[in-house]
mmCIF file of C-alpha atoms and ligand atoms in Angstrom:
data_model
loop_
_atom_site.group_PDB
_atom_site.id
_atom_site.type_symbol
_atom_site.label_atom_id
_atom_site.label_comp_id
_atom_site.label_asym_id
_atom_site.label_seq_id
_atom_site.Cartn_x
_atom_site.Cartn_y
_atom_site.Cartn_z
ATOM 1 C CA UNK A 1 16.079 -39.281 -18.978
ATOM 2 C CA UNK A 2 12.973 -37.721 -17.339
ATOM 3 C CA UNK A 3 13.659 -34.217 -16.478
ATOM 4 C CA UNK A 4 12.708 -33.642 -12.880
ATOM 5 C CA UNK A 5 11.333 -30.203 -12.087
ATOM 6 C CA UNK A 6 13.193 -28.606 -9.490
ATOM 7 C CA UNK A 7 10.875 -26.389 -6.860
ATOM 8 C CA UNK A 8 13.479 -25.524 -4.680
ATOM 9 C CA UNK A 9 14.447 -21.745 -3.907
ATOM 10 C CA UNK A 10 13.647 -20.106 -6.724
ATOM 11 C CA UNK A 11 13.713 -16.410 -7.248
ATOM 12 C CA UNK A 12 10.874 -14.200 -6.064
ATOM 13 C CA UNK A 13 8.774 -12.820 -8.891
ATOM 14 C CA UNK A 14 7.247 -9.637 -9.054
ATOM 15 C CA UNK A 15 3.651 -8.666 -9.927
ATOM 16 C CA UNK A 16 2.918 -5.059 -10.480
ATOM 17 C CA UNK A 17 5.720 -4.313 -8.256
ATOM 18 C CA UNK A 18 5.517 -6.897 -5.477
ATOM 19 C CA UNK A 19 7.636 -9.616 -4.856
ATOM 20 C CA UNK A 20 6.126 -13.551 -4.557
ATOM 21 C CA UNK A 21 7.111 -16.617 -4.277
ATOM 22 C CA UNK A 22 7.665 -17.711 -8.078
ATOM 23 C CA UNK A 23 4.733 -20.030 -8.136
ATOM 24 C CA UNK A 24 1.924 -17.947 -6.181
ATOM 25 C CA UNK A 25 2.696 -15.413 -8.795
ATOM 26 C CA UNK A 26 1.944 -18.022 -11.630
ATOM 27 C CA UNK A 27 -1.549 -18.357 -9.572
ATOM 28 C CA UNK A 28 -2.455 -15.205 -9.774
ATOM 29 C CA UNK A 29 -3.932 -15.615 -13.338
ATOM 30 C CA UNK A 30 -6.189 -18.427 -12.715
ATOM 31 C CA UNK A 31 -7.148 -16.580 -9.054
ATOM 32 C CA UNK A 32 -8.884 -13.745 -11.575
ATOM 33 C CA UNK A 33 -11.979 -16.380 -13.008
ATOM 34 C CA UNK A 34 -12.884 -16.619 -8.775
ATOM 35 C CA UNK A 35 -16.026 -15.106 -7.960
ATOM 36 C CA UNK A 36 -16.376 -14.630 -4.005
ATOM 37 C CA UNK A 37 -19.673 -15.475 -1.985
ATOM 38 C CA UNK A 38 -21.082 -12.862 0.081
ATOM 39 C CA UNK A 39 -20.954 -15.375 2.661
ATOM 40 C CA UNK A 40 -17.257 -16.252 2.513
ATOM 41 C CA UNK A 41 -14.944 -14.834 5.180
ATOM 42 C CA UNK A 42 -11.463 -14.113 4.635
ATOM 43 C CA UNK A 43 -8.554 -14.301 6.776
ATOM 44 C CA UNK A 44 -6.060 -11.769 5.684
ATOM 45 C CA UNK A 45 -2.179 -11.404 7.455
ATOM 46 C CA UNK A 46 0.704 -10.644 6.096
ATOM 47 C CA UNK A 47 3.187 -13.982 6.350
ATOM 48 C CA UNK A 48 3.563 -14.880 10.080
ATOM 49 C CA UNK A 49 0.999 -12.936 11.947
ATOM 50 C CA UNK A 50 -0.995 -15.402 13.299
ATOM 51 C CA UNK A 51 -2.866 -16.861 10.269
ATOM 52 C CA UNK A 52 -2.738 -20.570 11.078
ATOM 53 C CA UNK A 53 -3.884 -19.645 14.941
ATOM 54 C CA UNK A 54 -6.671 -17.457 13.473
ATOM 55 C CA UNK A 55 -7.450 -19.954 10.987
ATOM 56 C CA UNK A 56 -7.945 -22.594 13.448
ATOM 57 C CA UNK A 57 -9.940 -20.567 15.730
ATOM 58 C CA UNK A 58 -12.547 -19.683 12.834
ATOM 59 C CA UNK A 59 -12.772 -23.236 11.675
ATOM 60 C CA UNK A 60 -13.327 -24.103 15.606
ATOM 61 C CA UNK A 61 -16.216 -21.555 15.767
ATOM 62 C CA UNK A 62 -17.675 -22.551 12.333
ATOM 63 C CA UNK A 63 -17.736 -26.390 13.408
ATOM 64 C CA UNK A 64 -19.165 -24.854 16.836
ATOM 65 C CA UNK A 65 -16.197 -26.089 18.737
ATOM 66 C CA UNK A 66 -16.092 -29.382 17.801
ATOM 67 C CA UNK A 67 -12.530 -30.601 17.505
ATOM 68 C CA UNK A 68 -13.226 -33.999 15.696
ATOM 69 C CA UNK A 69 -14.850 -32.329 12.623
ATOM 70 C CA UNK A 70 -11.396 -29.978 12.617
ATOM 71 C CA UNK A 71 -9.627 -32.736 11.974
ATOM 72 C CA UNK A 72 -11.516 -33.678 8.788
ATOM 73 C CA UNK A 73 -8.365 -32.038 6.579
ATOM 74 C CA UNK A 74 -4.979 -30.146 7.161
ATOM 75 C CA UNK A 75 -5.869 -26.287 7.688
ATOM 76 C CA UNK A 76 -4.327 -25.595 4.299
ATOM 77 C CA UNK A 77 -7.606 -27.538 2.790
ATOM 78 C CA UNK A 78 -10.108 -26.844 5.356
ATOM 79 C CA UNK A 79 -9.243 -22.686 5.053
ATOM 80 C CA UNK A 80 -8.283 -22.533 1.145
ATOM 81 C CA UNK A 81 -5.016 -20.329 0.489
ATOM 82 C CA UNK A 82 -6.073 -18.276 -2.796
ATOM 83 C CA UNK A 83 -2.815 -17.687 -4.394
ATOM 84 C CA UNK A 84 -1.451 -21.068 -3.228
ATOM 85 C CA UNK A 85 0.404 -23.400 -5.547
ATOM 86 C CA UNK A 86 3.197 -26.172 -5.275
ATOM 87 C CA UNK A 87 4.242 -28.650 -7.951
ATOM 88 C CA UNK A 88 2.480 -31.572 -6.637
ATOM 89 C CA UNK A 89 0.077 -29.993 -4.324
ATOM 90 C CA UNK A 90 -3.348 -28.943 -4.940
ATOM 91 C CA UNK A 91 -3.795 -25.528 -5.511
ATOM 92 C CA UNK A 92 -5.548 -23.045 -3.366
ATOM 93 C CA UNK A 93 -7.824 -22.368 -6.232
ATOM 94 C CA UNK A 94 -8.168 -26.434 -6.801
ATOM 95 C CA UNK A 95 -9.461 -26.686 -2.899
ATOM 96 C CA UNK A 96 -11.905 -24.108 -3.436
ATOM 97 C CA UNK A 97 -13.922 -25.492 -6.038
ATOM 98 C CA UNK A 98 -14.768 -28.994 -3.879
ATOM 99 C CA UNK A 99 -15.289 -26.143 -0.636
ATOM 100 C CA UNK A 100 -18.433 -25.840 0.680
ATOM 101 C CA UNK A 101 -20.212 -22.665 1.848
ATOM 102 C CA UNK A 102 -19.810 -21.091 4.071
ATOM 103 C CA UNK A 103 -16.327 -20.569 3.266
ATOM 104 C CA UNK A 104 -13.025 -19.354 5.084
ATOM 105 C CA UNK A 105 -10.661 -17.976 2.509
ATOM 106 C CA UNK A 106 -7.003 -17.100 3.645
ATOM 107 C CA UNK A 107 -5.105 -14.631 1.668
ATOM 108 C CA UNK A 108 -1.642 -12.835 2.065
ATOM 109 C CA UNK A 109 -1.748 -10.395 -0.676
ATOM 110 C CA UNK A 110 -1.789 -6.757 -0.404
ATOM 111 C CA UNK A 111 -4.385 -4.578 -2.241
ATOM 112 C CA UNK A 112 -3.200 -4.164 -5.443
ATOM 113 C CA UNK A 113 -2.903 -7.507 -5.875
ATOM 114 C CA UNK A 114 -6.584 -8.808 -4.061
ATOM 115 C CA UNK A 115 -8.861 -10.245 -6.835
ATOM 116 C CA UNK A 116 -11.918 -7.466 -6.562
ATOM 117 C CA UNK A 117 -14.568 -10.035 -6.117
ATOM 118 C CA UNK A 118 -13.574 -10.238 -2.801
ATOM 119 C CA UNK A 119 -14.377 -6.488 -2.329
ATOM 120 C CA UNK A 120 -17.226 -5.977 -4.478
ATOM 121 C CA UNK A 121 -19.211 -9.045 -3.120
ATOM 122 C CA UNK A 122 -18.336 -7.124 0.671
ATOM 123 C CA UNK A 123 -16.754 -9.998 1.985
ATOM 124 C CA UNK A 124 -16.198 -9.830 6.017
ATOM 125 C CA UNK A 125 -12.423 -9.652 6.087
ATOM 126 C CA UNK A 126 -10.506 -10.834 9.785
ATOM 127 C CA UNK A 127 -7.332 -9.267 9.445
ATOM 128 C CA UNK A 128 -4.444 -10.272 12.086
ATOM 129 C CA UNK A 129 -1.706 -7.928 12.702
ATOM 130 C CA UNK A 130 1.859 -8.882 14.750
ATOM 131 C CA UNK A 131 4.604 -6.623 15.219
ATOM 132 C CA UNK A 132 7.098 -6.133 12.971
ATOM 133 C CA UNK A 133 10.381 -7.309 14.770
ATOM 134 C CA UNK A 134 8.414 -10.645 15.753
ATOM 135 C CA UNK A 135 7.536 -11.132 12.145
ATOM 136 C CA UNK A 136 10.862 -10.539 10.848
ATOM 137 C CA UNK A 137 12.347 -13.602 13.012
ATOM 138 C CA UNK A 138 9.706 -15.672 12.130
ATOM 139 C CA UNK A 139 9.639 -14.649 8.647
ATOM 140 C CA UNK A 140 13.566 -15.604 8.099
ATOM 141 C CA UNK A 141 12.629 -19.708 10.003
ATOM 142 C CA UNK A 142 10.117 -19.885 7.648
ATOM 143 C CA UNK A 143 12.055 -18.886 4.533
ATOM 144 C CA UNK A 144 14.843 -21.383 5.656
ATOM 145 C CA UNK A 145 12.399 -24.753 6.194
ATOM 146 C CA UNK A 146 9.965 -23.789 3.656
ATOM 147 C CA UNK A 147 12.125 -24.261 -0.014
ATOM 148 C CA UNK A 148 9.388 -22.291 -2.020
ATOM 149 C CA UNK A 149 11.267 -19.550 -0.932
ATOM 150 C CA UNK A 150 14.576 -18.295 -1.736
ATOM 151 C CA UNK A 151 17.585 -18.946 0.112
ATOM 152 C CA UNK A 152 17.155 -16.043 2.895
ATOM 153 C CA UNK A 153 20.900 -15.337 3.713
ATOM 154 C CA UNK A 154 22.585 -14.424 6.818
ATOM 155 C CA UNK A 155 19.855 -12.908 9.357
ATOM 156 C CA UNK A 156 21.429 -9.674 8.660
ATOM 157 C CA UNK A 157 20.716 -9.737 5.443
ATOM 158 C CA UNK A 158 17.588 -10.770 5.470
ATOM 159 C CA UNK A 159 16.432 -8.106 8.019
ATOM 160 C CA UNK A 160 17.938 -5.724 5.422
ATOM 161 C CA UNK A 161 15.456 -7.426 2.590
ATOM 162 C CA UNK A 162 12.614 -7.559 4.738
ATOM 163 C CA UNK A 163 12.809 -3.440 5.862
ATOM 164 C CA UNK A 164 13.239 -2.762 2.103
ATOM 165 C CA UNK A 165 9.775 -5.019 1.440
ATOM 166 C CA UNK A 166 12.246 -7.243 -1.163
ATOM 167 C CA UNK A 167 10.841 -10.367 0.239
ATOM 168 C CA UNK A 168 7.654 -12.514 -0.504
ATOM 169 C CA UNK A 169 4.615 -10.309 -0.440
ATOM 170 C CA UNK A 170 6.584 -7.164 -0.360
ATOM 171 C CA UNK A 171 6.255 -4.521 2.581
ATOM 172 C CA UNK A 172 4.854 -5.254 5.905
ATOM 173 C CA UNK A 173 4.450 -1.851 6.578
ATOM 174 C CA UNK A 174 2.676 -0.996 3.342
ATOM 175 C CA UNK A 175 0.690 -4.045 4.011
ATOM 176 C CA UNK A 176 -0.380 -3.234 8.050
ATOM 177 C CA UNK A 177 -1.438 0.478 6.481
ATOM 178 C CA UNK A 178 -3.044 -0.173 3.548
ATOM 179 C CA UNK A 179 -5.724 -3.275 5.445
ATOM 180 C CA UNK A 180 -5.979 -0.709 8.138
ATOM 181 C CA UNK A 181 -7.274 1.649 5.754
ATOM 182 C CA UNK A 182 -9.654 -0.391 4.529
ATOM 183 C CA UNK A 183 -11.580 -1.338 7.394
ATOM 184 C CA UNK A 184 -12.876 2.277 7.717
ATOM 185 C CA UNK A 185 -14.558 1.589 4.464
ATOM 186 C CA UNK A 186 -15.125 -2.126 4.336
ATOM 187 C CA UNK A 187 -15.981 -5.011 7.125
ATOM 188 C CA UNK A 188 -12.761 -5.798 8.230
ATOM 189 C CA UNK A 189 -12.044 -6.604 12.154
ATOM 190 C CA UNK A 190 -8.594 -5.994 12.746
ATOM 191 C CA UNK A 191 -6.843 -8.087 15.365
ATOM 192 C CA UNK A 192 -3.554 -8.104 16.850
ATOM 193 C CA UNK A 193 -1.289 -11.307 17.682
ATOM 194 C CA UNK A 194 -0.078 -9.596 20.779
ATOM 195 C CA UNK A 195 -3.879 -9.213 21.931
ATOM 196 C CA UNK A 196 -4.522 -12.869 21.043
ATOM 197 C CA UNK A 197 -1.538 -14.173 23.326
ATOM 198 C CA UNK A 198 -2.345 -11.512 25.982
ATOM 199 C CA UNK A 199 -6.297 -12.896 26.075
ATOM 200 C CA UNK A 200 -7.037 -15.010 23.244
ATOM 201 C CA UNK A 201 -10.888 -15.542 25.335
ATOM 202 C CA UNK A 202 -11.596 -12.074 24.624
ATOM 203 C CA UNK A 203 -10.499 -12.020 21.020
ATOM 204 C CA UNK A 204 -12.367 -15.040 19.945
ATOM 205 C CA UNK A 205 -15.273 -13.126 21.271
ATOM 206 C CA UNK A 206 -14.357 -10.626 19.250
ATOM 207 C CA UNK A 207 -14.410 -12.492 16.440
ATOM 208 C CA UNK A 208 -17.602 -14.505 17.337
ATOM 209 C CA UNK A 209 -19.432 -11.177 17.060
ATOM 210 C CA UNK A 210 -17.961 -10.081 13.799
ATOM 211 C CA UNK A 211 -19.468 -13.150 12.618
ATOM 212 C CA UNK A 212 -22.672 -12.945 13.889
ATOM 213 C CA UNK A 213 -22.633 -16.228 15.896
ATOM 214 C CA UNK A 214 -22.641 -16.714 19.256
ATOM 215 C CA UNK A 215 -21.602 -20.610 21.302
ATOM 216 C CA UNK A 216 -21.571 -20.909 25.423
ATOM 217 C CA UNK A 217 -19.011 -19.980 27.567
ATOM 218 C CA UNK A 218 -17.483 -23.299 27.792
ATOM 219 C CA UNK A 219 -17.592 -23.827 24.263
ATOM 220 C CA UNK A 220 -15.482 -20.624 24.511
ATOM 221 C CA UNK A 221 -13.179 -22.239 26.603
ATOM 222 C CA UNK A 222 -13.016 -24.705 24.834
ATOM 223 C CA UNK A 223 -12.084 -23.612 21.453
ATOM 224 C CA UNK A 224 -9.312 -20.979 23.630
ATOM 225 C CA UNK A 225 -7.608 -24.392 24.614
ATOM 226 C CA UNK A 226 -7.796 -26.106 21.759
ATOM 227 C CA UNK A 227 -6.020 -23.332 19.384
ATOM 228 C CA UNK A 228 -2.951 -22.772 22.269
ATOM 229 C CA UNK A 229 0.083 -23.155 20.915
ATOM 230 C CA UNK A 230 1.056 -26.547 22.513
ATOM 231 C CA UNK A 231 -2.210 -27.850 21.466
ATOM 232 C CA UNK A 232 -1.763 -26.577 17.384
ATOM 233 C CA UNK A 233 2.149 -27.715 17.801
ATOM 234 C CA UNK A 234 1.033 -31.154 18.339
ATOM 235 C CA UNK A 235 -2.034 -31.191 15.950
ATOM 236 C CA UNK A 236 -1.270 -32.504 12.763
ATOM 237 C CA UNK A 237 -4.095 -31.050 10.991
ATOM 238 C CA UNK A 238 -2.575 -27.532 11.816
ATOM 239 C CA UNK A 239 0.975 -27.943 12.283
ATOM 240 C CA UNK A 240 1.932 -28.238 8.615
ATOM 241 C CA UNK A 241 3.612 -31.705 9.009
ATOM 242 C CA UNK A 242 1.154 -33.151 6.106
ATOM 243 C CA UNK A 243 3.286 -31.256 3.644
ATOM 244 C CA UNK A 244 6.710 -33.082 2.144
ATOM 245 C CA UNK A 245 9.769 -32.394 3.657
ATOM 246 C CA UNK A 246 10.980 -31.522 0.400
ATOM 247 C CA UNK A 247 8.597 -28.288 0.383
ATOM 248 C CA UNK A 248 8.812 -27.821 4.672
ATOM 249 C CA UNK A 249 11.597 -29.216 6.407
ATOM 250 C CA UNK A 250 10.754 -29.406 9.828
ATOM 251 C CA UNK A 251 14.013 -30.436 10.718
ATOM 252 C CA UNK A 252 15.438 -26.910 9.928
ATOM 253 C CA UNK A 253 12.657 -25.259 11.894
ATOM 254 C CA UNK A 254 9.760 -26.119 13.157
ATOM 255 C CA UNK A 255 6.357 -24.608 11.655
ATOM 256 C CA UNK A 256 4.964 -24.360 15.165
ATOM 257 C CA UNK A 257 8.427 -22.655 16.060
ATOM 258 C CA UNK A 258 7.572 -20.691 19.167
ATOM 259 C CA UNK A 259 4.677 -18.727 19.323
ATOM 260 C CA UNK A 260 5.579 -15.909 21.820
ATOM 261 C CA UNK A 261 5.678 -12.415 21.905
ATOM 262 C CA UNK A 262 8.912 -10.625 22.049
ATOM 263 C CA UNK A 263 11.265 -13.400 20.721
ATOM 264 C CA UNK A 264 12.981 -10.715 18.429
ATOM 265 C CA UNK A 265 14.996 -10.227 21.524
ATOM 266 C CA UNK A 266 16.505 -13.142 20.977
ATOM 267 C CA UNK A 267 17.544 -12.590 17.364
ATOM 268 C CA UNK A 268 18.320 -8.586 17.105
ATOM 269 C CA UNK A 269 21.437 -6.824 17.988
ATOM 270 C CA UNK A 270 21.704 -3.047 19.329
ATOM 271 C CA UNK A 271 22.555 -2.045 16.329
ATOM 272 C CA UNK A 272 20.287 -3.759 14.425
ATOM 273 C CA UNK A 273 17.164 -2.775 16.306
ATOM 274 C CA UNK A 274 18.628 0.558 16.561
ATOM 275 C CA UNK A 275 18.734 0.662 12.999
ATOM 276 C CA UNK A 276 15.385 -0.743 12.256
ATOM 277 C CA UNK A 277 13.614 1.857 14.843
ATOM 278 C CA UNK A 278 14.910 4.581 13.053
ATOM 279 C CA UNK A 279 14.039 3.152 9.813
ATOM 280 C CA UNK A 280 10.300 1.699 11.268
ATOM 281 C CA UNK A 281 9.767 5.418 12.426
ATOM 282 C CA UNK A 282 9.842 6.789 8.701
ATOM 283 C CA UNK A 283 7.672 4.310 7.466
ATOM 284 C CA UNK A 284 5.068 4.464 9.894
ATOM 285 C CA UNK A 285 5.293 8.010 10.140
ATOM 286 C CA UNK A 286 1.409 9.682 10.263
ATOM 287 C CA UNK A 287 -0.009 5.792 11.285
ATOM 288 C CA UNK A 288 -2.232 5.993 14.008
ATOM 289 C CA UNK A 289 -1.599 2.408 14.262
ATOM 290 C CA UNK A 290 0.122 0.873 17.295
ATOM 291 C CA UNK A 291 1.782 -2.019 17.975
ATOM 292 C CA UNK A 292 3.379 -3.638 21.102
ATOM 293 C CA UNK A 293 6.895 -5.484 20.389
ATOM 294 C CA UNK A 294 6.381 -7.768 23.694
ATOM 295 C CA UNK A 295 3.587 -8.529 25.594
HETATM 296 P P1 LIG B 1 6.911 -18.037 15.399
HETATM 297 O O1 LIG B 1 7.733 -18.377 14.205
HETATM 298 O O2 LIG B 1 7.315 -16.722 16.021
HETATM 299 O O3 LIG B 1 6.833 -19.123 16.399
HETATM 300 P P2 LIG B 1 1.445 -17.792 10.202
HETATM 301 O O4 LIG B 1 0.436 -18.836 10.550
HETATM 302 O O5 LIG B 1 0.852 -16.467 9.851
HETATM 303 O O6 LIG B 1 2.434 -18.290 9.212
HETATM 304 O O7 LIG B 1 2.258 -17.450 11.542
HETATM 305 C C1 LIG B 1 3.137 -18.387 12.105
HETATM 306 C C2 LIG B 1 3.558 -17.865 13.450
HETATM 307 O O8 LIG B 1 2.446 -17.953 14.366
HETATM 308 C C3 LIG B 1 4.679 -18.709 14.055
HETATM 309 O O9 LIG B 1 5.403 -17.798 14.898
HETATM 310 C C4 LIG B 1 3.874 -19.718 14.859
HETATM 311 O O10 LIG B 1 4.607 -20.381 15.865
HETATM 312 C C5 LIG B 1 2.814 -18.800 15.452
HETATM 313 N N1 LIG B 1 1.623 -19.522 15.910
HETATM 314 C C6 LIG B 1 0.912 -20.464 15.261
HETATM 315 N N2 LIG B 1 -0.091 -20.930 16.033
HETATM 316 C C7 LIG B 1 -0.009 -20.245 17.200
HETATM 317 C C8 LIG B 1 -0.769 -20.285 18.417
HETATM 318 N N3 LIG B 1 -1.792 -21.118 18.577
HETATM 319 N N4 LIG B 1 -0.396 -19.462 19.419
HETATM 320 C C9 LIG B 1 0.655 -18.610 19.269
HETATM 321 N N5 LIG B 1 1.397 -18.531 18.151
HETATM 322 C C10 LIG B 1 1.071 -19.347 17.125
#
């Protein structure tokens, strides 16, 4: 009988100390033979900051706000996803090669791990930043509908994984630190999911600047409506409903789950966001780096 290989939940592996999903890790060799274009742009987050809303935005403003040519191709093809790979999928390195310039890259590795292309070749870097209590809750929906991930556990126990950075990309607050870091040194704008749902106008003008382009006020407007959450829930071309079930369930929770700020409300107990204060106070002790956990 055909063996059937079986994709679903395995273990995290680590590389050079940081956890990934089992089959990003396996990417990571191929990733090295990628040589970056000055003129790409990369999108960097840690998982469930924003990336897919950022991602969208760009793609808006590179296609000068024209929604028909964003739905050429799921986001996952139109913005390639470097350390990407699924049995049965394309890889992120696969899209690449048939991408044309000038690229958006989207990335959710930490330093150590960035191929040094990217840095050498001074690649303008959009890095989107969400508190950590927000991503924690969205973080432990996504493990459970998206099987390339292990199982996740009770919510307790996952917030206890996800404080000790011994889930998929490893620390969030190594992560936050080490990209804020390097935009003293390297172009990186650094944006905040908070600031994009408090005025996501003046943010996209933000990032219009950073990439030296400039598009009408209504064109603006436009784009601002077209990347709102009810408008990327029901887009298939964003909200992840191209991939199989069997890889994102849907049906467990949705992709497009919420998008608010502050839903960690919902989720945490006293103690538990007692405990995690404490804890989030140590590890961002000396970062001049601040956050707001509601908007
Ligand atoms: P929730 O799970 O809290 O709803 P990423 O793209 O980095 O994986 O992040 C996913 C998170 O961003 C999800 O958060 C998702 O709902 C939210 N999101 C995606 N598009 C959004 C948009 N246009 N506006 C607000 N939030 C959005």
């Amino acid at each position: 009988m055909e063996q059937v290989q079986d994709t679903s939940r395995p273990p995290l592996e680590y590389v050079k100390g940081v956890p990934l999903i089992k089959y990003f890790a396996e990417a990571l060799g191929p990733l090295q033979s990628f040589h970056a274009w000055p003129d790409d742009l990369l999108i960097s987050t840690y998982p469930k900051s924003g990336t897919t809303w950022v991602s969208e935005v760009l793609d808006m403003i590179y296609q000068g706000g024209d929604v028909e040519k964003c739905r050429r191709a799921p986001v996952i093809i139109r913005v390639p996803f470097l350390e990407f790979k699924v049995p049965g999928l394309p890889s992120g390195f696969e899209v690449l090669r048939d991408t044309p310039a000038p690229r958006l890259l989207k990335t959710h590795l930490p330093l150590s791990l960035l191929p040094q292309t990217l840095l050498d070749q001074k690649v303008k870097v959009v890095y989107v930043a969400r508190n950590a209590k927000d991503v924690a809750v969205s973080y432990y929906h996504f493990y459970r509908m998206a099987k390339v991930h292990p199982d996740p556990g009770t919510w307790d126990s996952f917030l206890e994984k996800f404080m000790a950075g011994e889930v998929s990309y490893g620390s969030w607050y190594q992560h936050v630190q080490e990209w804020w870091e390097l935009s003293h040194t390297h172009p990186v704008l650094y944006l905040f999911y908070e600031d994009m749902k408090e005025n996501p106008k003046r943010e996209i003008k933000k990032i219009l600047e950073f990439v030296g382009r400039s598009l009408p006020e209504e064109t603006v407007d436009h784009i601002a409506q077209h990347t709102s959450f009810k408008e990327m829930k029901k887009n298939p071309m964003a909200n992840y409903s191209t991939i199989p079930p069997d890889i994102m369930d849907h049906n467990v929770s949705a992709f497009m789950r919420k998008g608010v700020a502050g839903d960690w409300k919902t989720t945490f107990t006293v103690a538990q966001n007692e405990r995690f204060d404490t804890d989030y106070a140590e590890k961002m002790a000396g970062c001049n780096l601040s956050f707001r956990s509601e908007v």
